[in-house]
CSV table of C-alpha atoms and ligand atoms in Angstrom, one decimal:
chain,number,residue,atom,x,y,z
A,436,MET,CA,69.7,-41.7,109.2
A,437,THR,CA,72.9,-43.5,109.8
A,438,ARG,CA,73.4,-46.4,107.5
A,439,ILE,CA,75.9,-49.2,107.2
A,440,ASP,CA,77.0,-49.7,103.7
A,441,GLU,CA,79.7,-52.3,103.6
A,442,VAL,CA,80.2,-55.4,101.4
A,443,TRP,CA,79.7,-57.9,104.2
A,444,ILE,CA,76.2,-56.6,105.0
A,445,SER,CA,75.0,-56.9,101.4
A,446,ASP,CA,76.7,-60.3,100.9
A,447,PRO,CA,73.9,-62.5,99.5
A,448,ALA,CA,75.0,-65.3,101.9
A,449,THR,CA,74.4,-63.0,104.9
A,450,GLN,CA,71.2,-61.5,103.4
A,451,LYS,CA,69.9,-65.1,103.0
A,452,VAL,CA,70.4,-65.7,106.8
A,453,CYS,CA,68.4,-62.5,107.6
A,454,ALA,CA,65.7,-63.4,105.1
A,455,ALA,CA,65.2,-66.8,106.7
A,456,LEU,CA,64.2,-64.9,109.9
A,457,THR,CA,62.4,-61.8,108.5
A,458,ASP,CA,60.4,-63.7,105.9
A,459,ALA,CA,58.8,-65.5,108.9
A,460,GLY,CA,58.1,-62.2,110.6
A,461,ALA,CA,61.0,-62.3,113.0
A,462,GLN,CA,63.5,-59.6,113.5
A,463,ALA,CA,67.1,-59.9,112.4
A,464,LEU,CA,69.4,-57.2,113.7
A,465,PHE,CA,73.1,-57.1,113.4
A,466,VAL,CA,74.7,-56.1,116.7
A,467,GLY,CA,78.0,-55.9,118.6
A,468,GLY,CA,81.4,-55.7,117.1
A,469,CYS,CA,80.2,-55.9,113.4
A,470,VAL,CA,78.0,-52.8,113.7
A,471,ARG,CA,80.5,-50.9,115.9
A,472,ASN,CA,83.4,-51.6,113.6
A,473,ALA,CA,81.5,-51.0,110.4
A,474,LEU,CA,80.5,-47.5,111.8
A,475,LEU,CA,84.2,-46.9,112.7
A,476,GLY,CA,85.4,-48.1,109.3
A,477,ALA,CA,87.4,-50.9,111.2
A,478,PRO,CA,87.6,-54.4,109.9
A,479,VAL,CA,84.7,-56.7,110.8
A,480,SER,CA,85.7,-60.2,112.0
A,481,ASP,CA,82.5,-62.0,113.2
A,482,ILE,CA,78.9,-61.4,112.5
A,483,ASP,CA,76.4,-61.4,115.4
A,484,ILE,CA,72.7,-61.2,114.8
A,485,ALA,CA,70.0,-60.6,117.5
A,486,THR,CA,66.5,-61.9,117.0
A,487,ASP,CA,63.2,-62.1,118.8
A,488,ALA,CA,62.8,-65.6,117.4
A,489,ARG,CA,63.4,-68.4,119.9
A,490,PRO,CA,66.4,-70.6,119.4
A,491,GLU,CA,64.3,-73.6,118.2
A,492,GLN,CA,62.6,-71.4,115.7
A,493,VAL,CA,66.0,-70.1,114.5
A,494,MET,CA,67.0,-73.7,114.0
A,495,GLU,CA,63.8,-74.6,112.1
A,496,LEU,CA,63.8,-71.4,109.9
A,497,SER,CA,67.5,-71.8,109.0
A,498,GLN,CA,67.0,-75.5,108.1
A,499,ALA,CA,63.9,-74.7,106.0
A,500,ALA,CA,66.0,-72.2,104.1
A,501,ALA,CA,68.6,-75.0,103.5
A,502,LEU,CA,71.2,-73.4,105.8
A,503,LYS,CA,73.4,-75.3,108.1
A,504,ALA,CA,72.5,-74.5,111.7
A,505,VAL,CA,74.5,-75.6,114.8
A,506,PRO,CA,73.2,-75.1,118.4
A,507,THR,CA,76.7,-73.7,119.6
A,508,GLY,CA,75.3,-72.0,122.7
A,509,ILE,CA,71.8,-73.2,123.0
A,510,ASP,CA,71.7,-72.5,126.8
A,511,HIS,CA,72.3,-68.8,126.1
A,512,GLY,CA,70.2,-68.8,123.0
A,513,THR,CA,72.9,-68.9,120.4
A,514,ILE,CA,72.7,-70.7,117.1
A,515,THR,CA,75.5,-70.5,114.6
A,516,VAL,CA,74.2,-70.4,111.0
A,517,VAL,CA,76.7,-71.0,108.3
A,518,SER,CA,76.0,-69.5,104.9
A,519,GLY,CA,78.4,-69.1,102.0
A,520,GLY,CA,81.1,-70.4,104.4
A,521,ILE,CA,80.5,-67.4,106.7
A,522,ALA,CA,79.5,-68.2,110.4
A,523,HIS,CA,76.6,-66.0,111.7
A,524,GLU,CA,75.9,-66.2,115.4
A,525,ILE,CA,72.2,-65.7,116.0
A,526,THR,CA,71.2,-65.0,119.5
A,527,THR,CA,67.7,-64.6,120.8
A,528,PHE,CA,67.0,-61.3,122.6
A,529,ARG,CA,67.8,-61.8,126.3
A,530,ARG,CA,67.5,-60.2,129.6
A,531,ASP,CA,69.5,-61.2,132.8
A,532,VAL,CA,67.3,-62.9,135.4
A,533,GLU,CA,70.1,-63.6,137.9
A,534,THR,CA,73.8,-62.8,137.9
A,535,ASP,CA,76.6,-64.0,140.2
A,536,GLY,CA,79.6,-62.0,138.8
A,537,ARG,CA,80.5,-64.7,136.4
A,538,ARG,CA,77.6,-66.3,134.6
A,539,ALA,CA,74.1,-65.1,134.1
A,540,VAL,CA,70.8,-66.9,134.1
A,541,VAL,CA,69.0,-65.4,131.2
A,542,ALA,CA,65.5,-65.3,130.0
A,543,PHE,CA,64.4,-64.7,126.4
A,544,SER,CA,62.8,-61.5,125.5
A,545,ASP,CA,60.8,-60.0,122.7
A,546,ARG,CA,62.2,-56.5,123.1
A,547,VAL,CA,65.4,-55.2,121.7
A,548,GLU,CA,65.5,-52.6,124.4
A,549,GLU,CA,65.9,-55.3,127.0
A,550,ASP,CA,68.6,-57.0,124.9
A,551,ALA,CA,70.4,-53.7,124.6
A,552,ALA,CA,70.3,-53.0,128.3
A,553,ARG,CA,72.1,-56.2,129.3
A,554,ARG,CA,75.1,-55.5,127.0
A,555,ASP,CA,78.2,-54.0,128.4
A,556,PHE,CA,79.0,-50.7,126.7
A,557,THR,CA,76.9,-48.2,124.7
A,558,MET,CA,79.1,-48.6,121.6
A,559,ASN,CA,78.4,-52.4,121.7
A,560,ALA,CA,74.7,-52.0,121.8
A,561,ILE,CA,74.1,-50.5,118.4
A,562,TYR,CA,72.0,-52.5,116.0
A,563,ALA,CA,71.5,-52.5,112.3
A,564,GLN,CA,68.7,-53.8,110.2
A,565,PRO,CA,69.4,-56.1,107.2
A,566,ASP,CA,69.2,-53.1,104.9
A,567,GLY,CA,71.9,-51.4,107.0
A,568,SER,CA,69.8,-48.8,108.8
A,569,VAL,CA,70.9,-48.3,112.3
A,570,LEU,CA,68.8,-48.8,115.4
A,571,ASP,CA,70.3,-47.2,118.5
A,572,PRO,CA,68.1,-47.8,121.5
A,573,LEU,CA,70.6,-46.6,124.1
A,574,ASN,CA,72.1,-43.7,122.2
A,575,GLY,CA,75.4,-45.4,121.6
A,576,LEU,CA,76.2,-43.5,118.4
A,577,PRO,CA,77.4,-40.2,120.0
A,578,ASP,CA,79.6,-42.3,122.4
A,579,LEU,CA,81.0,-44.3,119.5
A,580,GLN,CA,81.7,-41.1,117.5
A,581,ALA,CA,83.5,-39.6,120.6
A,582,ARG,CA,85.3,-42.9,121.1
A,583,HIS,CA,83.9,-42.9,124.6
A,584,VAL,CA,83.7,-46.4,126.2
A,585,ARG,CA,80.7,-46.0,128.5
A,586,PHE,CA,79.1,-48.6,130.6
A,587,ILE,CA,75.4,-49.1,130.1
A,588,GLY,CA,73.6,-48.1,133.3
A,589,THR,CA,75.6,-47.8,136.5
A,590,ALA,CA,79.1,-49.0,136.1
A,591,ALA,CA,79.6,-50.5,139.6
A,592,ASN,CA,76.3,-52.5,139.2
A,593,ARG,CA,77.3,-53.8,135.8
A,594,ILE,CA,80.6,-54.9,137.0
A,595,ARG,CA,79.2,-56.7,140.0
A,596,GLU,CA,77.0,-58.6,137.5
A,597,ASP,CA,79.9,-59.7,135.5
A,598,TYR,CA,83.5,-58.9,136.5
A,599,LEU,CA,84.9,-59.7,133.2
A,600,ARG,CA,83.4,-56.3,132.1
A,601,SER,CA,86.2,-54.6,134.0
A,602,LEU,CA,88.7,-56.3,131.7
A,603,ARG,CA,86.6,-55.7,128.7
A,604,TYR,CA,86.5,-52.0,129.6
A,605,PHE,CA,90.3,-51.8,129.2
A,606,ARG,CA,90.3,-53.9,126.0
A,607,PHE,CA,87.7,-51.7,124.3
A,608,HIS,CA,89.4,-48.6,125.5
A,609,ALA,CA,92.7,-49.8,124.0
A,610,TRP,CA,91.1,-50.6,120.7
A,611,TYR,CA,88.3,-48.0,120.3
A,612,GLY,CA,88.7,-45.4,123.0
A,613,ASP,CA,90.0,-41.9,122.5
A,614,SER,CA,93.6,-42.1,123.8
A,615,LYS,CA,93.8,-38.3,124.2
A,616,ALA,CA,90.7,-38.0,126.3
A,617,GLY,CA,92.0,-40.8,128.5
A,618,PHE,CA,89.9,-42.9,130.9
A,619,ASP,CA,86.5,-42.0,132.3
A,620,PRO,CA,87.3,-41.4,136.1
A,621,ASP,CA,83.9,-42.7,137.1
A,622,ALA,CA,84.4,-45.9,135.3
A,623,LEU,CA,87.9,-46.3,136.7
A,624,ALA,CA,86.6,-45.6,140.2
A,625,ALA,CA,83.9,-48.2,139.8
A,626,ILE,CA,86.4,-50.8,138.6
A,627,ALA,CA,88.9,-50.0,141.4
A,628,GLU,CA,86.2,-50.4,144.0
A,629,ASN,CA,85.1,-53.8,142.7
A,630,LEU,CA,88.2,-55.8,142.5
A,631,GLU,CA,87.3,-58.8,144.6
A,632,GLY,CA,85.2,-60.5,142.0
A,633,LEU,CA,88.0,-60.7,139.5
A,634,ALA,CA,89.6,-63.6,141.3
A,635,GLY,CA,86.4,-65.7,140.6
A,636,LEU,CA,86.8,-65.4,136.8
A,637,SER,CA,88.0,-68.5,135.0
A,638,ARG,CA,91.7,-68.1,134.1
A,639,GLU,CA,90.9,-69.0,130.5
A,640,ARG,CA,88.5,-66.1,130.1
A,641,VAL,CA,91.0,-63.7,131.8
A,642,GLY,CA,93.8,-65.1,129.5
A,643,ALA,CA,91.6,-64.7,126.3
A,644,GLU,CA,90.7,-61.1,127.4
A,645,MET,CA,94.3,-60.2,128.2
A,646,LEU,CA,95.5,-61.4,124.8
A,647,LYS,CA,92.8,-59.4,123.0
A,648,LEU,CA,93.8,-56.3,125.0
A,649,LEU,CA,97.5,-56.9,124.2
A,650,GLY,CA,96.7,-57.2,120.5
A,651,ALA,CA,95.6,-53.6,120.3
A,652,PRO,CA,97.7,-51.2,118.4
A,653,ASP,CA,98.8,-49.5,121.7
A,654,PRO,CA,97.7,-51.4,124.8
A,655,ALA,CA,100.3,-49.6,127.1
A,656,PRO,CA,97.9,-46.8,128.5
A,657,SER,CA,95.2,-49.5,129.3
A,658,VAL,CA,97.7,-51.7,131.0
A,659,ALA,CA,99.0,-48.8,133.0
A,660,ALA,CA,95.4,-47.8,134.0
A,661,MET,CA,94.8,-51.5,135.0
A,662,ARG,CA,97.8,-51.3,137.2
A,663,GLN,CA,96.7,-48.0,138.8
A,664,ALA,CA,93.2,-49.3,139.4
A,665,GLY,CA,94.6,-52.4,141.1
A,666,VAL,CA,93.3,-54.8,138.4
A,667,LEU,CA,96.7,-55.9,137.1
A,668,ALA,CA,97.7,-57.1,140.6
A,669,GLN,CA,94.5,-59.0,140.8
A,670,VAL,CA,94.5,-60.8,137.4
A,671,LEU,CA,98.3,-61.2,137.0
A,672,PRO,CA,100.0,-60.9,140.4
A,673,GLY,CA,103.7,-60.0,140.0
A,674,ALA,CA,103.2,-58.6,136.5
A,675,GLU,CA,105.3,-55.4,135.9
A,676,ASP,CA,104.4,-53.1,133.0
A,677,ARG,CA,107.4,-50.8,133.1
A,678,ALA,CA,108.8,-52.1,129.8
A,679,LEU,CA,105.5,-52.1,127.8
A,680,ALA,CA,105.3,-48.5,126.7
A,681,PRO,CA,109.0,-48.6,125.6
A,682,LEU,CA,108.3,-51.8,123.7
A,683,ILE,CA,105.4,-50.3,121.8
A,684,ALA,CA,107.5,-47.3,120.8
A,685,LEU,CA,110.3,-49.7,119.6
A,686,GLU,CA,107.8,-51.7,117.6
A,687,GLU,CA,106.6,-48.7,115.9
A,688,GLN,CA,110.1,-47.6,115.0
A,689,ALA,CA,110.9,-51.1,113.7
A,690,GLY,CA,107.6,-51.4,111.9
A,691,ALA,CA,106.7,-54.6,113.8
A,692,GLU,CA,103.2,-55.9,113.8
A,693,PRO,CA,101.3,-56.0,117.2
A,694,GLU,CA,102.0,-59.4,118.8
A,695,PRO,CA,100.1,-60.1,122.0
A,696,ILE,CA,102.6,-62.8,123.2
A,697,ARG,CA,105.6,-60.5,122.8
A,698,ARG,CA,103.7,-57.8,124.8
A,699,LEU,CA,102.7,-60.3,127.5
A,700,ALA,CA,106.4,-61.3,127.7
A,701,ALA,CA,107.2,-57.7,128.4
A,702,ILE,CA,105.0,-57.7,131.5
A,703,ALA,CA,105.2,-61.2,132.8
A,704,PRO,CA,107.8,-64.0,133.1
A,705,PRO,CA,106.6,-67.5,132.1
A,706,GLU,CA,105.8,-68.5,135.6
A,707,ILE,CA,103.3,-65.7,135.9
A,708,ALA,CA,102.1,-65.7,132.3
A,709,LYS,CA,101.3,-69.4,132.4
A,710,THR,CA,98.6,-68.8,135.0
A,711,LEU,CA,96.5,-67.4,132.1
A,712,ARG,CA,96.3,-71.0,130.7
A,713,LEU,CA,98.1,-70.2,127.5
A,714,SER,CA,98.4,-72.9,124.8
A,715,LYS,CA,101.6,-74.9,125.0
A,716,ALA,CA,102.9,-73.2,121.8
A,717,GLN,CA,102.2,-69.7,123.3
A,718,LEU,CA,103.9,-70.5,126.5
A,719,GLN,CA,106.9,-71.8,124.6
A,720,ARG,CA,107.2,-68.7,122.5
A,721,LEU,CA,106.8,-66.5,125.5
A,722,THR,CA,109.5,-68.4,127.4
A,723,ARG,CA,111.9,-68.2,124.4
A,724,MET,CA,111.4,-64.5,124.1
A,725,ARG,CA,112.1,-63.9,127.7
A,726,ASP,CA,115.1,-66.1,127.8
A,727,GLU,CA,116.7,-64.8,124.7
A,728,ALA,CA,115.9,-61.1,125.6
A,729,SER,CA,117.9,-61.5,128.8
A,730,GLY,CA,120.4,-63.9,127.3
A,731,THR,CA,123.8,-63.3,125.7
A,732,ALA,CA,123.2,-64.3,122.0
A,733,THR,CA,124.1,-61.6,119.6
A,734,VAL,CA,121.3,-60.0,117.5
A,735,ALA,CA,122.8,-61.7,114.4
A,736,GLU,CA,122.7,-65.1,116.2
A,737,LEU,CA,119.0,-64.5,117.0
A,738,GLY,CA,118.4,-63.9,113.3
A,739,PHE,CA,120.3,-67.1,112.5
A,740,ARG,CA,118.3,-69.2,115.0
A,741,TYR,CA,114.8,-67.8,114.5
A,742,GLY,CA,114.8,-65.9,111.2
A,743,GLU,CA,114.6,-62.2,110.7
A,744,GLU,CA,111.0,-61.8,111.9
A,745,GLY,CA,111.3,-64.4,114.7
A,746,GLY,CA,114.5,-62.8,116.1
A,747,LEU,CA,112.9,-59.4,115.9
A,748,HIS,CA,110.7,-60.3,118.9
A,749,GLU,CA,113.6,-61.1,121.2
A,750,THR,CA,115.5,-58.0,119.9
A,751,LEU,CA,112.7,-55.6,120.6
A,752,LEU,CA,112.0,-57.1,124.0
A,753,ARG,CA,115.7,-56.9,124.9
A,754,CYS,CA,115.9,-53.3,123.8
A,755,ALA,CA,112.8,-52.5,125.9
A,756,PHE,CA,114.2,-54.1,129.0
A,757,LEU,CA,117.6,-52.4,128.6
A,758,GLU,CA,116.1,-49.1,127.6
A,759,GLN,CA,118.0,-49.1,124.4
A,760,PRO,CA,116.9,-47.4,121.2
A,761,TRP,CA,115.9,-49.1,118.0
A,762,SER,CA,118.4,-48.8,115.1
A,763,GLU,CA,118.4,-50.1,111.6
A,764,ASP,CA,121.7,-51.7,112.4
A,765,LEU,CA,119.7,-54.2,114.5
A,766,ARG,CA,117.5,-55.0,111.4
A,767,HIS,CA,120.7,-55.5,109.3
A,768,ALA,CA,122.2,-57.8,111.9
A,769,LEU,CA,119.0,-59.9,112.1
A,770,ARG,CA,118.9,-60.2,108.3
A,771,ALA,CA,122.6,-61.1,108.0
A,772,GLY,CA,122.0,-63.9,110.6
A,773,ALA,CA,118.8,-65.1,108.9
A,774,GLU,CA,120.6,-65.3,105.6
A,775,ALA,CA,123.8,-67.0,106.9
A,776,ASP,CA,124.3,-70.7,106.1
A,777,PHE,CA,126.3,-72.8,108.4
A,778,PRO,CA,128.9,-74.4,106.1
A,779,ILE,CA,129.5,-77.7,108.0
A,780,LYS,CA,127.4,-80.9,107.7
A,781,ALA,CA,127.5,-83.9,109.9
A,782,THR,CA,129.0,-85.9,107.0
A,783,ASP,CA,132.1,-83.6,107.1
A,784,LEU,CA,132.9,-84.9,110.5
A,785,ILE,CA,132.1,-88.6,110.2
A,786,PRO,CA,133.8,-90.9,110.9
A,787,ASP,CA,136.2,-88.9,113.1
A,788,PHE,CA,133.1,-88.0,115.3
A,789,THR,CA,130.0,-90.1,115.9
A,790,GLY,CA,127.2,-90.3,118.4
A,791,PRO,CA,127.1,-87.6,121.2
A,792,ALA,CA,130.6,-86.4,120.3
A,793,LEU,CA,129.4,-85.5,116.8
A,794,GLY,CA,126.7,-83.4,118.1
A,795,LYS,CA,129.1,-81.7,120.5
A,796,LYS,CA,131.6,-81.0,117.7
A,797,LEU,CA,128.9,-79.6,115.5
A,798,ALA,CA,127.7,-77.2,118.2
A,799,GLU,CA,131.3,-76.1,119.0
A,800,LEU,CA,132.0,-75.3,115.3
A,801,GLU,CA,128.7,-73.5,115.0
A,802,ALA,CA,129.5,-71.4,118.1
A,803,ARG,CA,133.0,-70.5,116.6
A,804,TRP,CA,131.4,-69.7,113.2
A,805,ILE,CA,128.7,-67.4,114.8
A,806,LYS,CA,131.4,-65.8,117.0
A,807,SER,CA,133.3,-64.9,113.8
A,808,GLY,CA,130.3,-63.1,112.5
A,809,PHE,CA,129.6,-65.9,110.1
A,810,ALA,CA,132.9,-65.2,108.4
A,811,LEU,CA,134.8,-68.5,109.0
A,812,THR,CA,134.7,-70.8,105.9
A,813,ARG,CA,134.3,-74.6,105.8
A,814,GLU,CA,138.0,-74.9,105.3
A,815,ASP,CA,138.8,-72.6,108.2
A,816,LEU,CA,136.5,-74.6,110.5
A,817,LEU,CA,137.6,-78.1,109.4
A,818,GLY,CA,141.3,-77.2,109.2
A,819,HIS,CA,141.4,-76.0,112.8
B,1003,ATP,P1,85.0,-58.4,118.9
B,1003,ATP,O1,84.3,-59.7,118.5
B,1003,ATP,O2,85.4,-57.5,117.8
B,1003,ATP,O3,86.1,-58.6,119.8
B,1003,ATP,P2,82.5,-57.7,120.1
B,1003,ATP,O4,81.9,-56.4,120.6
B,1003,ATP,O5,81.8,-58.4,119.0
B,1003,ATP,O6,84.1,-57.4,119.7
B,1003,ATP,P3,82.1,-60.0,121.7
B,1003,ATP,O7,82.9,-60.5,122.9
B,1003,ATP,O8,82.2,-60.9,120.4
B,1003,ATP,O9,82.6,-58.6,121.4
B,1003,ATP,O10,80.6,-59.9,122.2
B,1003,ATP,C1,79.6,-59.5,121.3
B,1003,ATP,C2,78.6,-58.5,121.9
B,1003,ATP,O11,78.0,-59.2,123.1
B,1003,ATP,C3,79.3,-57.3,122.5
B,1003,ATP,O12,79.4,-56.3,121.6
B,1003,ATP,C4,78.4,-56.9,123.7
B,1003,ATP,O13,77.2,-56.2,123.2
B,1003,ATP,C5,77.9,-58.3,124.2
B,1003,ATP,N1,78.7,-58.8,125.3
B,1003,ATP,C6,79.8,-59.6,125.2
B,1003,ATP,N2,80.3,-60.0,126.4
B,1003,ATP,C7,79.5,-59.3,127.3
B,1003,ATP,C8,79.6,-59.1,128.7
B,1003,ATP,N3,80.5,-59.8,129.4
B,1003,ATP,N4,78.6,-58.4,129.3
B,1003,ATP,C9,77.7,-57.7,128.6
B,1003,ATP,N5,77.6,-57.8,127.2
B,1003,ATP,C10,78.5,-58.6,126.6
B,1004,MG,MG1,82.2,-60.4,118.3
């Protein structure tokens, strides 16, 4: 039998949460990303537990075990139980009663089979007992092993129940799919034939989903498939993914970590990207990346302004847009800029310059210094 044997599952804090349920005769089954990722040997971020206990009972049993329980999603049957500083999302088995393409009306269920059937992909419907033994009601394991992202049931029906699943399909394919096997033509056809509901999704949910997709090691094939299926034009009208694959190749050569905002900047200018309801900080970073990528600052100047890692974003993006190759010289220029110290202080110019004239003079000297490749000294600059 397949078994999960990872530190997080045997963590006493997590076992205590399970025991609070199982000691009362209820089920406690790990499910979703934690099981999928553990079976793949990928990092596990959050712990989801499914149970036949009703939410009020989950609250009571947790509190009786002296665990902090917060009804974070009580309407959907979710209680967050914190143990040992780890959040465990406990959700009562559910089945969908009514769906409108966005939100479902759910009923609680006593059967794990029903709970499994309302999930999205077979690889996301694998369960594990507290002892790590795997429960696989929909035969998700073979799909997971083949890295086949397969809709549970009929893809078109499942998409019409919740259009976010189309986006989740591309996200999970980017993260866990077999890139060589490519996309399942039936799934793509079902997605392409059901585009209209995408417009009804909340922009926040679309934005969150896009950023998760763009955080994958290589999201370019998924984004290209989204374009071909007509999804990209629906969720991000005007986006253009031509520079994305070159950007990913450049990132790899430069040894740059995946960065969703940089990837988003490659496919969408700020006016388009902002429709995803990015945070102010995210939108500012994206705007800066786009501006500098198409601006005239030298690579060394980017390093000076934003640091070696900061300036790398703009440099990679610029190379992707201009179809230029990566070179270690770019890294050296970024580093030289990052390490350079502008030799002039405001006090060097006072009292000859004050107020706005002082700022103007400082900027002018800095520009000359940058233009000299950071070579001009304090004396050179002041003596001029
Ligand atoms: P990760 O948290 O690593 O991104 P995950 O698989 O845990 O991946 P979540 O979005 O946290 O993804 O959802 C947890 C589980 O809930 C999924 O694995 C899936 O079984 C189910 N699920 C989430 N969203 C949907 C949806 N829109 N339709 C059907 N099932 C869903
Ligand atoms: Mg999760």
